[in-house]
PDB file of N, CA and C and ligand atoms in Angstrom:
ATOM      1  N   ILE A   9       0.715  -1.146  -0.011  1.00  0.00           N
ATOM      2  CA  ILE A   9      -0.054   0.112   0.058  1.00  0.00           C
ATOM      3  C   ILE A   9       0.704   1.157   0.299  1.00  0.00           C
ATOM      4  N   GLY A  10       2.096   1.240  -0.111  1.00  0.00           N
ATOM      5  CA  GLY A  10       3.007   2.246  -0.121  1.00  0.00           C
ATOM      6  C   GLY A  10       3.500   2.997   1.289  1.00  0.00           C
ATOM      7  N   ARG A  11       2.963   2.497   2.209  1.00  0.00           N
ATOM      8  CA  ARG A  11       3.454   3.052   3.427  1.00  0.00           C
ATOM      9  C   ARG A  11       3.304   1.589   4.518  1.00  0.00           C
ATOM     10  N   TRP A  12       4.049   1.907   5.526  1.00  0.00           N
ATOM     11  CA  TRP A  12       3.748   0.875   6.908  1.00  0.00           C
ATOM     12  C   TRP A  12       2.597   0.992   7.293  1.00  0.00           C
ATOM     13  N   PRO A  13       1.690   0.159   7.578  1.00  0.00           N
ATOM     14  CA  PRO A  13       0.286   0.656   8.160  1.00  0.00           C
ATOM     15  C   PRO A  13       0.221   0.673   9.682  1.00  0.00           C
ATOM     16  N   GLY A  14       1.307   0.390  10.271  1.00  0.00           N
ATOM     17  CA  GLY A  14       1.002   0.451  11.769  1.00  0.00           C
ATOM     18  C   GLY A  14       2.064   0.987  12.475  1.00  0.00           C
ATOM     19  N   ALA A  15       2.129   0.803  13.877  1.00  0.00           N
ATOM     20  CA  ALA A  15       3.137   1.248  14.789  1.00  0.00           C
ATOM     21  C   ALA A  15       4.479   0.757  14.456  1.00  0.00           C
ATOM     22  N   GLN A  16       5.460   1.341  14.595  1.00  0.00           N
ATOM     23  CA  GLN A  16       7.049   0.836  14.243  1.00  0.00           C
ATOM     24  C   GLN A  16       7.867   1.418  15.169  1.00  0.00           C
ATOM     25  N   SER A  17       9.152   0.815  15.330  1.00  0.00           N
ATOM     26  CA  SER A  17      10.269   1.582  16.136  1.00  0.00           C
ATOM     27  C   SER A  17      11.062   2.032  15.399  1.00  0.00           C
ATOM     28  N   ILE A  18      11.339   3.300  15.283  1.00  0.00           N
ATOM     29  CA  ILE A  18      12.455   4.012  14.464  1.00  0.00           C
ATOM     30  C   ILE A  18      13.189   4.952  15.151  1.00  0.00           C
ATOM     31  N   PRO A  19      14.200   4.691  16.422  1.00  0.00           N
ATOM     32  CA  PRO A  19      14.629   5.585  17.222  1.00  0.00           C
ATOM     33  C   PRO A  19      15.653   6.800  16.501  1.00  0.00           C
ATOM     34  N   HIS A  20      16.275   6.164  15.310  1.00  0.00           N
ATOM     35  CA  HIS A  20      17.126   6.907  14.714  1.00  0.00           C
ATOM     36  C   HIS A  20      16.782   8.089  14.009  1.00  0.00           C
ATOM     37  N   VAL A  21      17.049   9.339  14.138  1.00  0.00           N
ATOM     38  CA  VAL A  21      16.885  10.579  13.403  1.00  0.00           C
ATOM     39  C   VAL A  21      17.028  10.122  11.973  1.00  0.00           C
ATOM     40  N   TYR A  22      18.014   9.786  11.593  1.00  0.00           N
ATOM     41  CA  TYR A  22      18.282   9.737  10.026  1.00  0.00           C
ATOM     42  C   TYR A  22      17.667   8.712   9.435  1.00  0.00           C
ATOM     43  N   GLU A  23      17.265   7.375  10.144  1.00  0.00           N
ATOM     44  CA  GLU A  23      16.464   6.373   9.563  1.00  0.00           C
ATOM     45  C   GLU A  23      14.875   6.943   9.228  1.00  0.00           C
ATOM     46  N   ARG A  24      14.580   7.791  10.191  1.00  0.00           N
ATOM     47  CA  ARG A  24      13.121   8.379  10.182  1.00  0.00           C
ATOM     48  C   ARG A  24      13.233   9.287   8.772  1.00  0.00           C
ATOM     49  N   ILE A  25      14.083   9.984   8.711  1.00  0.00           N
ATOM     50  CA  ILE A  25      14.454  10.859   7.549  1.00  0.00           C
ATOM     51  C   ILE A  25      14.478  10.099   6.383  1.00  0.00           C
ATOM     52  N   LEU A  26      14.825   9.166   6.296  1.00  0.00           N
ATOM     53  CA  LEU A  26      15.135   8.139   4.839  1.00  0.00           C
ATOM     54  C   LEU A  26      13.991   7.343   4.728  1.00  0.00           C
ATOM     55  N   GLU A  27      13.308   6.842   5.567  1.00  0.00           N
ATOM     56  CA  GLU A  27      12.305   5.988   5.523  1.00  0.00           C
ATOM     57  C   GLU A  27      11.085   6.357   5.691  1.00  0.00           C
ATOM     58  N   LEU A  28      10.500   7.135   6.422  1.00  0.00           N
ATOM     59  CA  LEU A  28       9.181   7.431   6.637  1.00  0.00           C
ATOM     60  C   LEU A  28       8.355   8.611   5.527  1.00  0.00           C
ATOM     61  N   ASN A  29       7.039   7.911   5.503  1.00  0.00           N
ATOM     62  CA  ASN A  29       6.251   9.124   4.527  1.00  0.00           C
ATOM     63  C   ASN A  29       5.599   9.819   5.942  1.00  0.00           C
ATOM     64  N   ASP A  30       5.145  10.986   5.328  1.00  0.00           N
ATOM     65  CA  ASP A  30       4.395  11.969   6.136  1.00  0.00           C
ATOM     66  C   ASP A  30       3.132  11.173   7.048  1.00  0.00           C
ATOM     67  N   ASP A  31       2.796  10.150   6.457  1.00  0.00           N
ATOM     68  CA  ASP A  31       1.464   9.625   7.131  1.00  0.00           C
ATOM     69  C   ASP A  31       1.556   8.496   7.715  1.00  0.00           C
ATOM     70  N   GLU A  32       2.877   7.923   7.723  1.00  0.00           N
ATOM     71  CA  GLU A  32       3.370   6.574   8.789  1.00  0.00           C
ATOM     72  C   GLU A  32       3.546   7.216  10.053  1.00  0.00           C
ATOM     73  N   HIS A  33       3.156   5.979  11.082  1.00  0.00           N
ATOM     74  CA  HIS A  33       3.645   6.463  12.251  1.00  0.00           C
ATOM     75  C   HIS A  33       4.974   6.454  12.597  1.00  0.00           C
ATOM     76  N   CYS A  34       5.207   7.791  13.540  1.00  0.00           N
ATOM     77  CA  CYS A  34       6.522   8.362  13.538  1.00  0.00           C
ATOM     78  C   CYS A  34       7.461   7.371  14.043  1.00  0.00           C
ATOM     79  N   GLY A  35       7.198   6.380  14.915  1.00  0.00           N
ATOM     80  CA  GLY A  35       8.462   5.538  15.208  1.00  0.00           C
ATOM     81  C   GLY A  35       9.297   5.813  16.165  1.00  0.00           C
ATOM     82  N   CYS A  36       9.235   7.071  16.814  1.00  0.00           N
ATOM     83  CA  CYS A  36       9.974   7.397  17.939  1.00  0.00           C
ATOM     84  C   CYS A  36       9.325   6.814  19.154  1.00  0.00           C
ATOM     85  N   GLU A  37       9.921   7.034  20.510  1.00  0.00           N
ATOM     86  CA  GLU A  37       9.701   6.285  21.559  1.00  0.00           C
ATOM     87  C   GLU A  37       8.213   6.730  22.237  1.00  0.00           C
ATOM     88  N   ASN A  38       7.806   7.824  22.071  1.00  0.00           N
ATOM     89  CA  ASN A  38       6.719   8.902  22.608  1.00  0.00           C
ATOM     90  C   ASN A  38       5.745   9.016  21.795  1.00  0.00           C
ATOM     91  N   SER A  39       5.662   8.504  20.617  1.00  0.00           N
ATOM     92  CA  SER A  39       4.637   8.834  19.839  1.00  0.00           C
ATOM     93  C   SER A  39       3.648   7.841  18.944  1.00  0.00           C
ATOM     94  N   GLN A  40       2.613   7.855  18.825  1.00  0.00           N
ATOM     95  CA  GLN A  40       1.783   6.944  17.552  1.00  0.00           C
ATOM     96  C   GLN A  40       1.290   8.041  16.709  1.00  0.00           C
ATOM     97  N   LEU A  41       1.752   9.209  16.671  1.00  0.00           N
ATOM     98  CA  LEU A  41       1.342  10.330  15.627  1.00  0.00           C
ATOM     99  C   LEU A  41       1.776   9.987  14.460  1.00  0.00           C
ATOM    100  N   PRO A  42       1.494  10.456  13.164  1.00  0.00           N
ATOM    101  CA  PRO A  42       1.945  10.477  11.931  1.00  0.00           C
ATOM    102  C   PRO A  42       3.170  11.316  11.786  1.00  0.00           C
ATOM    103  N   TYR A  43       4.346  10.816  11.385  1.00  0.00           N
ATOM    104  CA  TYR A  43       5.603  11.512  11.425  1.00  0.00           C
ATOM    105  C   TYR A  43       5.597  13.014  11.016  1.00  0.00           C
ATOM    106  N   LYS A  44       4.564  13.440  10.043  1.00  0.00           N
ATOM    107  CA  LYS A  44       4.488  14.903   9.892  1.00  0.00           C
ATOM    108  C   LYS A  44       4.156  15.584  11.110  1.00  0.00           C
ATOM    109  N   LYS A  45       3.364  14.938  12.080  1.00  0.00           N
ATOM    110  CA  LYS A  45       2.671  15.594  13.168  1.00  0.00           C
ATOM    111  C   LYS A  45       3.549  15.586  14.245  1.00  0.00           C
ATOM    112  N   CYS A  46       4.550  14.630  14.233  1.00  0.00           N
ATOM    113  CA  CYS A  46       5.385  14.389  15.589  1.00  0.00           C
ATOM    114  C   CYS A  46       6.878  14.923  15.319  1.00  0.00           C
ATOM    115  N   CYS A  47       7.828  14.063  14.796  1.00  0.00           N
ATOM    116  CA  CYS A  47       9.274  14.555  14.878  1.00  0.00           C
ATOM    117  C   CYS A  47       9.893  15.087  13.305  1.00  0.00           C
ATOM    118  N   LYS A  48       8.904  15.202  12.395  1.00  0.00           N
ATOM    119  CA  LYS A  48       9.654  15.618  11.081  1.00  0.00           C
ATOM    120  C   LYS A  48      10.359  16.893  10.975  1.00  0.00           C
ATOM    121  N   THR A  49       9.677  17.972  11.541  1.00  0.00           N
ATOM    122  CA  THR A  49      10.212  19.365  11.839  1.00  0.00           C
ATOM    123  C   THR A  49      11.412  19.475  12.258  1.00  0.00           C
ATOM    124  N   LEU A  50      11.209  18.920  13.776  1.00  0.00           N
ATOM    125  CA  LEU A  50      12.762  18.560  14.651  1.00  0.00           C
ATOM    126  C   LEU A  50      13.698  17.849  13.845  1.00  0.00           C
ATOM    127  N   ASP A  51      13.251  17.008  13.320  1.00  0.00           N
ATOM    128  CA  ASP A  51      14.528  15.985  12.535  1.00  0.00           C
ATOM    129  C   ASP A  51      14.981  16.666  11.397  1.00  0.00           C
ATOM    130  N   SER A  52      14.210  17.236  10.671  1.00  0.00           N
ATOM    131  CA  SER A  52      14.611  18.130   9.807  1.00  0.00           C
ATOM    132  C   SER A  52      15.803  19.148  10.001  1.00  0.00           C
ATOM    133  N   ARG A  53      15.694  19.705  11.128  1.00  0.00           N
ATOM    134  CA  ARG A  53      16.402  20.641  11.740  1.00  0.00           C
ATOM    135  C   ARG A  53      17.933  20.343  12.014  1.00  0.00           C
ATOM    136  N   GLN A  54      18.213  18.716  12.227  1.00  0.00           N
ATOM    137  CA  GLN A  54      19.218  18.013  12.695  1.00  0.00           C
ATOM    138  C   GLN A  54      20.469  17.993  11.688  1.00  0.00           C
ATOM    139  N   PRO A  55      21.694  18.252  11.799  1.00  0.00           N
ATOM    140  CA  PRO A  55      22.742  17.991  11.085  1.00  0.00           C
ATOM    141  C   PRO A  55      22.381  16.604  10.402  1.00  0.00           C
ATOM    142  N   LEU A  56      22.417  16.507   8.719  1.00  0.00           N
ATOM    143  CA  LEU A  56      22.158  15.287   8.100  1.00  0.00           C
ATOM    144  C   LEU A  56      23.498  14.416   8.538  1.00  0.00           C
ATOM    145  N   LEU A  57      24.589  14.982   8.108  1.00  0.00           N
ATOM    146  CA  LEU A  57      25.911  14.120   8.299  1.00  0.00           C
ATOM    147  C   LEU A  57      26.047  13.474   9.617  1.00  0.00           C
ATOM    148  N   ARG A  58      25.894  14.618  10.606  1.00  0.00           N
ATOM    149  CA  ARG A  58      25.951  13.895  12.135  1.00  0.00           C
ATOM    150  C   ARG A  58      25.006  12.653  12.368  1.00  0.00           C
ATOM    151  N   GLU A  59      23.835  12.928  11.952  1.00  0.00           N
ATOM    152  CA  GLU A  59      22.829  11.813  12.106  1.00  0.00           C
ATOM    153  C   GLU A  59      23.175  10.789  11.358  1.00  0.00           C
ATOM    154  N   ALA A  60      23.713  10.801  10.159  1.00  0.00           N
ATOM    155  CA  ALA A  60      24.169   9.725   9.412  1.00  0.00           C
ATOM    156  C   ALA A  60      25.216   8.997  10.009  1.00  0.00           C
ATOM    157  N   ILE A  61      26.340   9.666  10.556  1.00  0.00           N
ATOM    158  CA  ILE A  61      27.420   8.865  11.419  1.00  0.00           C
ATOM    159  C   ILE A  61      26.430   8.292  12.491  1.00  0.00           C
ATOM    160  N   ARG A  62      25.995   8.833  13.289  1.00  0.00           N
ATOM    161  CA  ARG A  62      25.445   8.380  14.391  1.00  0.00           C
ATOM    162  C   ARG A  62      24.706   7.062  14.031  1.00  0.00           C
ATOM    163  N   PHE A  63      23.949   7.133  12.990  1.00  0.00           N
ATOM    164  CA  PHE A  63      23.153   5.827  12.729  1.00  0.00           C
ATOM    165  C   PHE A  63      24.159   4.830  12.527  1.00  0.00           C
ATOM    166  N   THR A  64      24.948   5.013  11.501  1.00  0.00           N
ATOM    167  CA  THR A  64      25.787   4.020  10.871  1.00  0.00           C
ATOM    168  C   THR A  64      26.558   3.496  12.237  1.00  0.00           C
ATOM    169  N   LEU A  65      27.217   4.165  13.054  1.00  0.00           N
ATOM    170  CA  LEU A  65      27.859   3.382  14.287  1.00  0.00           C
ATOM    171  C   LEU A  65      27.098   2.755  15.154  1.00  0.00           C
ATOM    172  N   GLU A  66      25.762   3.243  15.428  1.00  0.00           N
ATOM    173  CA  GLU A  66      24.751   2.627  16.411  1.00  0.00           C
ATOM    174  C   GLU A  66      24.304   1.442  15.496  1.00  0.00           C
ATOM    175  N   MET A  67      24.093   1.359  14.323  1.00  0.00           N
ATOM    176  CA  MET A  67      23.568   0.055  13.742  1.00  0.00           C
ATOM    177  C   MET A  67      24.664  -0.675  13.207  1.00  0.00           C
ATOM    178  N   THR A  68      25.772  -0.822  13.752  1.00  0.00           N
ATOM    179  CA  THR A  68      27.074  -1.618  13.384  1.00  0.00           C
ATOM    180  C   THR A  68      27.243  -1.475  11.984  1.00  0.00           C
ATOM    181  N   GLY A  69      27.490  -0.489  11.387  1.00  0.00           N
ATOM    182  CA  GLY A  69      27.937  -0.153   9.890  1.00  0.00           C
ATOM    183  C   GLY A  69      26.575  -0.061   9.299  1.00  0.00           C
ATOM    184  N   GLY A  70      25.725   0.388   9.584  1.00  0.00           N
ATOM    185  CA  GLY A  70      24.436   0.185   8.794  1.00  0.00           C
ATOM    186  C   GLY A  70      23.566  -1.084   8.649  1.00  0.00           C
ATOM    187  N   ILE A  71      24.266  -1.970   9.186  1.00  0.00           N
ATOM    188  CA  ILE A  71      23.415  -3.645   9.027  1.00  0.00           C
ATOM    189  C   ILE A  71      22.255  -3.518   9.922  1.00  0.00           C
ATOM    190  N   ARG A  72      21.244  -3.671   9.228  1.00  0.00           N
ATOM    191  CA  ARG A  72      20.142  -3.815  10.430  1.00  0.00           C
ATOM    192  C   ARG A  72      19.985  -5.140  10.649  1.00  0.00           C
ATOM    193  N   LYS A  73      19.615  -5.393  12.471  1.00  0.00           N
ATOM    194  CA  LYS A  73      19.576  -6.597  12.645  1.00  0.00           C
ATOM    195  C   LYS A  73      18.394  -6.552  13.851  1.00  0.00           C
ATOM    196  N   PRO A  74      18.133  -7.857  14.098  1.00  0.00           N
ATOM    197  CA  PRO A  74      17.054  -7.562  15.223  1.00  0.00           C
ATOM    198  C   PRO A  74      17.635  -7.389  16.596  1.00  0.00           C
ATOM    199  N   PRO A  75      16.478  -6.906  17.764  1.00  0.00           N
ATOM    200  CA  PRO A  75      17.254  -6.729  18.961  1.00  0.00           C
ATOM    201  C   PRO A  75      17.885  -8.120  19.641  1.00  0.00           C
ATOM    202  N   ARG A  76      19.211  -7.638  20.491  1.00  0.00           N
ATOM    203  CA  ARG A  76      19.784  -8.775  21.222  1.00  0.00           C
ATOM    204  C   ARG A  76      18.728  -9.656  21.863  1.00  0.00           C
ATOM    205  N   LYS A  77      17.527  -9.514  22.394  1.00  0.00           N
ATOM    206  CA  LYS A  77      16.831 -10.365  22.917  1.00  0.00           C
ATOM    207  C   LYS A  77      16.200 -11.233  22.127  1.00  0.00           C
ATOM    208  N   ILE A  78      15.900 -10.792  20.884  1.00  0.00           N
ATOM    209  CA  ILE A  78      15.363 -11.734  19.936  1.00  0.00           C
ATOM    210  C   ILE A  78      16.319 -12.635  19.354  1.00  0.00           C
ATOM    211  N   ILE A  79      17.575 -12.152  19.223  1.00  0.00           N
ATOM    212  CA  ILE A  79      18.776 -13.058  18.641  1.00  0.00           C
ATOM    213  C   ILE A  79      19.057 -14.108  19.696  1.00  0.00           C
ATOM    214  N   ASP A  80      19.089 -13.540  20.992  1.00  0.00           N
ATOM    215  CA  ASP A  80      19.178 -14.653  22.040  1.00  0.00           C
ATOM    216  C   ASP A  80      18.349 -15.799  22.235  1.00  0.00           C
ATOM    217  N   PHE A  81      16.897 -15.107  21.990  1.00  0.00           N
ATOM    218  CA  PHE A  81      15.897 -15.959  22.035  1.00  0.00           C
ATOM    219  C   PHE A  81      15.916 -17.127  20.766  1.00  0.00           C
ATOM    220  N   ILE A  82      16.471 -16.679  19.654  1.00  0.00           N
ATOM    221  CA  ILE A  82      16.702 -17.601  18.403  1.00  0.00           C
ATOM    222  C   ILE A  82      17.615 -18.690  18.864  1.00  0.00           C
ATOM    223  N   ARG A  83      18.769 -18.069  19.427  1.00  0.00           N
ATOM    224  CA  ARG A  83      19.957 -18.922  19.765  1.00  0.00           C
ATOM    225  C   ARG A  83      19.626 -19.796  20.735  1.00  0.00           C
ATOM    226  N   GLU A  84      19.100 -19.291  21.730  1.00  0.00           N
ATOM    227  CA  GLU A  84      18.871 -20.402  22.893  1.00  0.00           C
ATOM    228  C   GLU A  84      17.999 -20.985  23.033  1.00  0.00           C
ATOM    229  N   ARG A  85      16.811 -20.744  22.367  1.00  0.00           N
ATOM    230  CA  ARG A  85      15.720 -21.298  22.253  1.00  0.00           C
ATOM    231  C   ARG A  85      14.877 -21.359  23.451  1.00  0.00           C
ATOM    232  N   SER A  86      15.006 -20.179  24.206  1.00  0.00           N
ATOM    233  CA  SER A  86      14.357 -19.870  25.399  1.00  0.00           C
ATOM    234  C   SER A  86      12.915 -19.304  25.326  1.00  0.00           C
ATOM    235  N   ASP A  87      12.574 -19.017  26.183  1.00  0.00           N
ATOM    236  CA  ASP A  87      11.234 -18.240  26.266  1.00  0.00           C
ATOM    237  C   ASP A  87      11.322 -17.128  25.919  1.00  0.00           C
ATOM    238  N   PRO A  88      10.443 -16.691  24.737  1.00  0.00           N
ATOM    239  CA  PRO A  88      10.301 -15.691  24.145  1.00  0.00           C
ATOM    240  C   PRO A  88      10.386 -14.173  24.975  1.00  0.00           C
ATOM    241  N   PRO A  89      11.118 -13.148  24.631  1.00  0.00           N
ATOM    242  CA  PRO A  89      10.894 -11.999  25.481  1.00  0.00           C
ATOM    243  C   PRO A  89       9.458 -11.238  25.251  1.00  0.00           C
ATOM    244  N   SER A  90       9.026 -10.627  26.277  1.00  0.00           N
ATOM    245  CA  SER A  90       7.827  -9.725  25.861  1.00  0.00           C
ATOM    246  C   SER A  90       7.688  -8.399  25.054  1.00  0.00           C
ATOM    247  N   ILE A  91       6.866  -8.128  24.278  1.00  0.00           N
ATOM    248  CA  ILE A  91       7.227  -7.201  23.386  1.00  0.00           C
ATOM    249  C   ILE A  91       7.625  -5.848  23.967  1.00  0.00           C
ATOM    250  N   GLY A  92       7.147  -5.612  25.289  1.00  0.00           N
ATOM    251  CA  GLY A  92       7.576  -4.542  26.173  1.00  0.00           C
ATOM    252  C   GLY A  92       9.028  -4.292  26.210  1.00  0.00           C
ATOM    253  N   ALA A  93       9.688  -5.640  26.592  1.00  0.00           N
ATOM    254  CA  ALA A  93      11.024  -5.726  26.849  1.00  0.00           C
ATOM    255  C   ALA A  93      11.914  -5.295  25.673  1.00  0.00           C
ATOM    256  N   LEU A  94      11.421  -5.267  24.766  1.00  0.00           N
ATOM    257  CA  LEU A  94      12.201  -5.183  23.313  1.00  0.00           C
ATOM    258  C   LEU A  94      12.314  -3.433  23.261  1.00  0.00           C
ATOM    259  N   THR A  95      13.685  -3.201  22.681  1.00  0.00           N
ATOM    260  CA  THR A  95      13.846  -1.990  22.307  1.00  0.00           C
ATOM    261  C   THR A  95      14.660  -2.381  21.021  1.00  0.00           C
ATOM    262  N   ALA A  96      15.051  -1.288  20.189  1.00  0.00           N
ATOM    263  CA  ALA A  96      15.723  -1.308  18.901  1.00  0.00           C
ATOM    264  C   ALA A  96      17.265  -1.339  19.327  1.00  0.00           C
ATOM    265  N   LEU A  97      17.755  -0.744  20.497  1.00  0.00           N
ATOM    266  CA  LEU A  97      19.148  -0.772  20.743  1.00  0.00           C
ATOM    267  C   LEU A  97      19.720  -1.870  21.592  1.00  0.00           C
ATOM    268  N   THR A  98      18.771  -2.849  21.991  1.00  0.00           N
ATOM    269  CA  THR A  98      19.288  -3.771  23.210  1.00  0.00           C
ATOM    270  C   THR A  98      19.673  -4.839  22.388  1.00  0.00           C
TER     271      THR A  98
HETATM  272 ZN1  LIG B  28       8.187  11.456  16.832  1.00  0.00          ZN
END
């Protein structure tokens, strides 16, 4: 349908700038608002190069991967973590 239809987790400014349409859920930790009505204005004021470097460093070279707790669950075949226990950076 051309956009992500529900809530999502996108804590990085650079990723939100690259990925989000105005009418998609923002993906910041504090909002279920559409990106245009939430973080878009503030994100657009951030230095893009700084945010690109920050995103690349925090995402281990720009490679997307599941949260650590999901990786541990897959490897250890333990009980799955609760959704509330998951964050993008763990
Ligand atoms: Zn937001």
